[in-house]
Short mmCIF file of C-alpha atoms in Angstrom, two decimals:
data_model
loop_
_atom_site.label_atom_id
_atom_site.label_comp_id
_atom_site.label_asym_id
_atom_site.label_seq_id
_atom_site.Cartn_x
_atom_site.Cartn_y
_atom_site.Cartn_z
CA MET A 286 213.56 233.81 -64.27
CA SER A 287 215.27 235.91 -62.91
CA LEU A 288 217.83 238.52 -65.11
CA LEU A 289 221.56 236.74 -62.99
CA ILE A 290 224.19 239.32 -62.59
CA TYR A 291 227.95 239.12 -61.08
CA ALA A 292 227.77 242.54 -58.74
CA GLU A 293 231.89 242.96 -59.19
CA SER A 294 233.84 244.23 -55.44
CA ALA A 295 236.70 244.21 -54.57
CA ASP A 296 237.38 245.01 -50.50
CA GLY A 297 233.99 244.76 -49.59
CA LYS A 298 233.06 247.89 -52.16
CA PHE A 299 231.31 247.61 -55.25
CA LYS A 300 232.70 248.25 -58.89
CA LYS A 301 231.49 251.25 -60.19
CA VAL A 302 231.15 247.95 -63.48
CA ALA A 303 228.47 246.49 -61.07
CA PHE A 304 226.00 249.35 -61.04
CA GLU A 305 226.59 250.04 -64.59
CA LEU A 306 225.46 246.28 -65.25
CA ALA A 307 222.53 246.77 -63.06
CA SER A 308 221.05 249.17 -64.27
CA TYR A 309 221.94 247.48 -68.12
CA ALA A 310 219.80 244.54 -66.91
CA LYS A 311 217.65 246.39 -65.21
CA LYS A 312 216.77 247.41 -68.94
CA VAL A 313 217.20 244.16 -70.28
CA ALA A 314 214.58 242.63 -67.23
CA GLU A 315 211.67 245.02 -67.74
CA SER A 316 212.35 244.08 -71.95
CA LEU A 317 211.75 240.01 -70.92
CA GLY A 318 209.00 241.12 -67.94
CA THR A 319 211.11 238.92 -65.10
CA THR A 320 213.39 241.40 -61.97
CA VAL A 321 217.36 241.53 -61.79
CA THR A 322 219.07 239.22 -58.98
CA ALA A 323 222.71 239.52 -57.84
CA VAL A 324 225.95 237.52 -57.27
CA THR A 325 227.87 238.82 -54.54
CA VAL A 326 230.89 237.44 -53.15
CA ASN A 327 232.68 238.32 -50.36
CA ALA A 328 230.21 242.31 -50.55
CA GLY A 329 229.98 244.61 -47.97
CA ASN A 330 226.79 246.56 -47.91
CA VAL A 331 225.10 245.09 -50.79
CA SER A 332 221.34 247.65 -50.17
CA GLU A 333 222.60 250.11 -52.45
CA LEU A 334 222.95 247.87 -54.88
CA ALA A 335 218.65 248.31 -55.10
CA THR A 336 219.00 251.85 -56.36
CA TYR A 337 220.59 250.52 -59.58
CA GLY A 338 217.01 248.27 -60.04
CA VAL A 339 218.69 245.07 -57.77
CA ASP A 340 215.14 242.35 -57.13
CA LYS A 341 216.98 240.33 -54.95
CA VAL A 342 221.29 239.26 -53.66
CA LEU A 343 222.10 235.72 -53.52
CA LYS A 344 225.59 236.80 -50.71
CA VAL A 345 228.17 234.57 -51.18
CA THR A 346 230.69 234.26 -47.83
CA ASN A 347 233.98 232.46 -48.21
CA ASP A 348 237.40 232.81 -47.40
CA LYS A 349 238.65 230.86 -49.87
CA LEU A 350 236.79 233.04 -52.40
CA ALA A 351 239.12 236.23 -50.88
CA ASN A 352 240.91 236.99 -53.86
CA PHE A 353 239.98 235.71 -57.78
CA ASN A 354 239.67 232.35 -59.08
CA ALA A 355 238.18 232.21 -63.19
CA LYS A 356 237.08 229.21 -61.89
CA ALA A 357 235.65 228.71 -58.68
CA TYR A 358 234.03 232.18 -60.02
CA ALA A 359 232.27 230.83 -62.60
CA ASP A 360 231.21 227.95 -60.42
CA VAL A 361 229.27 230.06 -57.49
CA VAL A 362 227.39 232.58 -61.25
CA LYS A 363 226.58 228.88 -63.43
CA GLN A 364 225.27 227.95 -59.58
CA ALA A 365 223.01 231.09 -59.00
CA ALA A 366 221.95 231.09 -62.37
CA GLN A 367 219.93 226.84 -61.92
CA LYS A 368 219.14 227.99 -58.95
CA GLU A 369 217.40 231.32 -59.87
CA GLY A 370 216.90 229.10 -63.16
CA SER A 371 218.10 232.54 -65.12
CA LYS A 372 217.96 232.15 -68.84
CA VAL A 373 220.14 235.58 -69.13
CA ILE A 374 223.22 236.10 -67.00
CA VAL A 375 225.28 239.19 -67.36
CA LEU A 376 229.19 240.43 -66.61
CA SER A 377 230.90 242.83 -67.45
CA SER A 378 234.20 243.55 -69.22
CA THR A 379 236.83 244.04 -67.03
CA THR A 380 240.26 241.83 -66.69
CA ASP A 381 238.45 239.53 -64.55
CA SER A 382 235.39 239.17 -66.25
CA LEU A 383 236.99 238.35 -68.88
CA TYR A 384 239.26 235.41 -67.49
CA LEU A 385 234.92 234.18 -65.30
CA ALA A 386 232.45 234.67 -69.18
CA PRO A 387 233.94 231.85 -71.14
CA LEU A 388 233.52 229.35 -68.26
CA VAL A 389 230.30 230.03 -67.07
CA SER A 390 229.40 229.85 -70.94
CA VAL A 391 230.13 225.47 -71.31
CA GLY A 392 229.01 225.50 -67.38
CA LEU A 393 225.63 226.15 -68.33
CA GLU A 394 225.89 225.63 -71.77
CA ALA A 395 224.72 228.82 -73.09
CA GLY A 396 225.68 231.03 -76.17
CA PHE A 397 228.37 233.99 -75.74
CA ALA A 398 228.61 237.39 -76.98
CA PRO A 399 230.92 239.08 -75.80
CA ASN A 400 231.77 243.47 -76.14
CA VAL A 401 227.86 244.31 -75.89
CA VAL A 402 227.62 247.29 -76.27
CA GLY A 403 224.06 248.17 -76.12
CA LEU A 404 219.88 246.60 -75.33
CA PRO A 405 219.08 243.70 -76.86
CA LEU A 406 218.08 245.21 -80.11
CA SER A 407 215.43 242.32 -80.43
CA THR A 408 214.55 239.39 -77.19
CA SER A 409 212.77 237.57 -79.41
CA PRO A 410 215.31 236.25 -81.98
CA PHE A 411 217.62 237.55 -78.74
CA GLN A 412 220.02 240.35 -80.99
CA VAL A 413 222.90 241.74 -79.50
CA LYS A 414 224.96 244.82 -80.68
CA ARG A 415 229.05 244.38 -80.46
CA THR A 416 232.25 245.63 -81.02
CA ALA A 417 234.48 243.75 -83.76
CA PHE A 418 237.68 244.15 -85.37
CA SER A 419 239.53 245.93 -82.91
CA ASN A 420 236.81 248.08 -81.97
CA LYS A 421 236.81 249.35 -85.83
CA ALA A 422 233.05 247.97 -86.05
CA PHE A 423 230.58 246.13 -85.16
CA ASN A 424 227.88 243.74 -85.69
CA VAL A 425 225.24 241.56 -84.41
CA THR A 426 224.67 238.59 -83.06
CA GLU A 427 222.04 236.37 -82.52
CA ILE A 428 221.64 234.14 -79.40
CA SER A 429 219.52 230.74 -80.07
CA THR A 430 220.41 228.99 -77.16
CA ASP A 431 218.46 228.37 -73.94
CA VAL A 432 220.57 230.17 -72.13
CA LYS A 433 222.71 233.57 -73.18
CA VAL A 434 225.43 235.08 -71.54
CA LEU A 435 226.40 238.83 -72.67
CA SER A 436 229.82 240.23 -72.18
CA ILE A 437 228.49 244.34 -71.33
CA GLY A 438 231.82 246.92 -73.01
CA LYS A 439 232.49 249.25 -70.23
CA ASN A 440 231.39 252.63 -70.35
CA SER A 441 229.17 251.54 -73.46
CA PHE A 442 225.50 252.05 -71.39
CA GLY A 443 225.98 254.55 -68.21
CA ILE A 444 225.06 254.35 -64.66
CA VAL A 445 221.21 254.58 -63.88
CA GLU A 446 219.03 254.75 -60.81
CA SER A 447 215.72 252.73 -61.02
CA ALA A 448 215.44 251.94 -57.36
CA SER A 449 214.48 248.98 -55.82
CA SER A 450 213.32 246.70 -53.11
CA LEU A 451 215.57 244.51 -52.18
CA THR A 452 215.88 240.86 -50.91
CA GLU A 453 218.91 239.67 -49.08
CA GLU A 454 219.47 235.75 -49.02
CA ASP A 455 222.61 233.66 -48.15
CA PHE A 456 223.82 231.45 -50.60
CA ALA A 457 227.12 228.50 -50.53
CA PRO A 458 227.36 226.80 -53.89
CA THR A 459 229.37 223.78 -53.74
CA LEU A 460 232.46 223.92 -54.46
CA ASN A 461 235.70 221.88 -54.85
CA ASP A 462 238.67 220.89 -54.55
CA ALA A 463 239.54 221.25 -58.27
CA ASP A 464 237.73 224.55 -58.69
CA PHE A 465 241.12 225.61 -56.17
CA SER A 466 243.24 223.88 -59.35
CA VAL A 467 244.82 226.73 -59.91
CA LYS A 468 245.68 229.41 -56.62
CA VAL A 469 246.50 232.88 -56.21
CA GLU A 470 250.77 233.22 -55.28
CA SER A 471 249.81 237.26 -54.50
CA VAL A 472 248.12 239.93 -55.40
CA GLU A 473 250.12 243.29 -57.08
CA LYS A 474 248.20 246.90 -56.75
CA SER A 475 248.43 249.68 -58.56
CA ASN A 476 248.00 252.42 -55.83
CA GLY A 477 246.63 255.37 -58.30
CA GLN A 478 242.98 257.12 -57.22
CA VAL A 479 241.42 256.95 -59.84
CA THR A 480 242.23 252.71 -61.79
CA ILE A 481 241.76 252.94 -65.39
CA ALA A 482 239.00 250.46 -64.59
CA ASP A 483 236.35 253.43 -62.91
CA ALA A 484 237.95 255.95 -65.16
CA ASP A 485 235.63 258.06 -66.52
CA ILE A 486 238.82 260.35 -67.91
CA VAL A 487 242.25 258.85 -68.63
CA VAL A 488 245.81 260.94 -68.75
CA SER A 489 248.29 259.39 -70.58
CA GLY A 490 251.61 259.82 -71.63
CA GLY A 491 254.26 259.06 -74.64
CA ARG A 492 258.30 259.04 -74.95
CA GLY A 493 256.56 262.42 -75.86
CA LEU A 494 257.03 263.23 -71.85
CA LYS A 495 261.37 262.77 -73.07
CA GLY A 496 261.52 261.30 -68.74
CA PRO A 497 259.51 259.68 -66.10
CA GLU A 498 260.87 263.59 -64.64
CA ASN A 499 258.11 264.56 -66.49
CA TRP A 500 255.51 262.83 -65.48
CA GLY A 501 254.70 265.71 -63.04
CA ILE A 502 253.22 267.59 -65.50
CA LEU A 503 250.24 264.56 -66.19
CA GLU A 504 250.01 263.03 -62.62
CA ASP A 505 248.16 267.12 -62.11
CA LEU A 506 246.75 267.29 -65.54
CA ALA A 507 244.85 263.78 -63.58
CA THR A 508 244.34 265.20 -60.69
CA VAL A 509 242.13 268.31 -61.64
CA LEU A 510 240.26 266.18 -63.92
CA GLY A 511 240.28 262.94 -61.30
CA ALA A 512 241.31 260.98 -63.96
CA ALA A 513 243.37 257.95 -64.03
CA THR A 514 247.36 258.27 -65.11
CA ALA A 515 248.32 255.45 -68.13
CA CYS A 516 251.20 255.70 -70.75
CA SER A 517 251.41 253.80 -74.15
CA LYS A 518 254.30 250.26 -73.83
CA PRO A 519 257.02 251.79 -75.15
CA VAL A 520 256.97 253.72 -72.20
CA SER A 521 256.03 250.67 -69.80
CA ASP A 522 258.89 249.05 -71.53
CA ILE A 523 261.39 251.17 -70.79
CA GLY A 524 260.45 251.53 -67.36
CA TRP A 525 259.12 255.52 -67.07
CA ARG A 526 256.05 253.81 -65.57
CA PRO A 527 254.40 250.46 -64.22
CA HIS A 528 253.21 248.07 -67.05
CA SER A 529 249.74 247.92 -65.01
CA GLU A 530 249.22 251.87 -66.41
CA HIS A 531 250.63 249.95 -70.43
CA VAL A 532 246.93 250.86 -72.25
CA GLY A 533 246.57 249.06 -75.75
CA GLN A 534 244.91 246.48 -77.26
CA THR A 535 248.71 244.74 -75.77
CA GLY A 536 247.86 246.31 -72.99
CA LYS A 537 244.86 247.43 -70.31
CA PRO A 538 240.76 248.37 -72.97
CA VAL A 539 240.41 251.58 -72.49
CA ALA A 540 236.48 252.90 -72.59
CA SER A 541 236.13 256.23 -71.49
CA ASN A 542 234.27 259.38 -72.19
CA LEU A 543 237.05 261.27 -72.22
CA TYR A 544 240.45 259.69 -72.73
CA ILE A 545 244.08 262.82 -73.48
CA ALA A 546 247.36 260.63 -75.40
CA LEU A 547 250.46 263.44 -74.80
CA GLY A 548 252.92 262.07 -77.02
CA ILE A 549 251.66 259.21 -77.80
CA SER A 550 252.49 258.55 -81.28
CA GLY A 551 249.39 256.64 -82.21
CA ALA A 552 251.11 253.21 -82.69
CA ILE A 553 248.08 250.53 -84.53
CA GLN A 554 247.99 248.18 -80.81
CA HIS A 555 247.76 251.89 -78.77
CA ILE A 556 244.72 252.94 -81.15
CA ALA A 557 242.58 249.80 -81.63
CA GLY A 558 242.62 249.62 -76.87
CA ILE A 559 241.40 252.69 -76.57
CA ASN A 560 238.61 253.43 -79.76
CA SER A 561 236.35 252.87 -77.22
CA SER A 562 236.76 255.63 -75.64
CA LYS A 563 234.31 258.33 -76.40
CA VAL A 564 235.99 261.85 -77.09
CA LYS A 565 240.32 261.22 -77.52
CA VAL A 566 242.44 264.25 -76.99
CA VAL A 567 245.54 264.26 -78.13
CA ILE A 568 248.51 266.78 -77.76
CA ASN A 569 251.40 266.20 -80.36
CA SER A 570 254.24 268.14 -81.44
CA ASP A 571 254.49 265.90 -84.43
CA PRO A 572 250.73 267.22 -87.00
CA GLU A 573 251.34 263.71 -89.06
CA ALA A 574 251.32 261.30 -85.90
CA PRO A 575 248.80 258.72 -86.73
CA PHE A 576 247.04 259.64 -83.79
CA PHE A 577 245.77 262.71 -85.15
CA LYS A 578 243.35 261.11 -87.82
CA VAL A 579 241.60 259.29 -85.48
CA ALA A 580 241.59 261.98 -82.81
CA ASP A 581 238.14 264.60 -81.35
CA TYR A 582 240.31 267.20 -80.43
CA GLY A 583 244.10 267.66 -81.67
CA ILE A 584 246.79 269.83 -80.31
CA VAL A 585 249.85 270.30 -82.54
CA GLY A 586 252.64 271.56 -80.06
CA ASP A 587 254.96 270.04 -77.36
CA ALA A 588 253.27 269.14 -74.40
CA LEU A 589 255.69 269.85 -71.92
CA GLU A 590 254.98 274.00 -72.44
CA ILE A 591 250.91 273.21 -73.63
CA VAL A 592 250.21 270.85 -70.64
CA PRO A 593 250.87 273.12 -67.89
CA LYS A 594 249.14 276.06 -68.96
CA LEU A 595 245.73 273.66 -69.79
CA THR A 596 246.38 272.53 -65.96
CA GLN A 597 245.95 276.00 -64.55
CA LYS A 598 243.09 277.28 -66.93
CA LEU A 599 241.29 274.01 -65.77
CA LYS A 600 241.89 275.70 -62.24
CA GLU A 601 241.62 278.59 -62.92
CA PHE A 602 237.74 277.64 -64.18
CA LYS A 603 236.90 275.28 -61.66
CA ALA A 604 238.03 278.13 -59.22
CA ALA A 605 235.65 280.25 -60.44
CA ASN A 606 232.70 277.90 -60.90
CA SER A 607 232.74 275.78 -57.34
#
């Protein structure tokens, strides 16, 4: 009857979301009087999951699962849940898990609540708080099915250490040809130092930077802050930056702790995709830019002049406090 999570990994290493998911699941499991089991796929050292409250790991090792395949991975999670008798399955809101969650829900005949932003408000009845309308509002969803699937919003809970004694078990789910009816031909990965998915801080640029030759000032600021770099849709459309960096409702959603927008006017689609970020800072030369209406902090001015000065001040601050 343990609570089950799918702990995502890449190249054998756990993603940050795996630890946030484990932290969240631990708290929910405590309220339900049960334990936390994680299922992993081709992960390396799983012992670090114990730091965040995982009691048991089902380790799946299968070369056919080297690349993410939603149907096959959903079957893995489904069989793990059935093996453990899990009534609550917790997934993340990464791109992979957004494909995975509905398939898992259908396979287990479970109610599904996406975009969950906190611990259950109640476990009997089972109620969770979720974002709605492109993060413009919240709603309370009650799940009445016997099995429940939750998808947790990025950076909505945080990482909390809660050491446990871990049991590891090899797990070999039954997979068939139908699970691999969709085949991965190739995978292209961005080479940024910090990925948008794992970033606590995101520095994003728009057409206000005037050209790709000025992107260095954004990258310098990102380096100082340990941030991921991103861009608006027009910037990726005209080829200044790769589409892997495009954030917004039509790109990658961002829920960082700090989002800094440089030269981005703030179209409604962009705002909808980054609105879950906790603190939003905007630098724009147009005082009427829509972004200022949703910003926590705003600076009216030319980003090409302001950002280098900001970066230098941050460097000086870090040097003085290192």
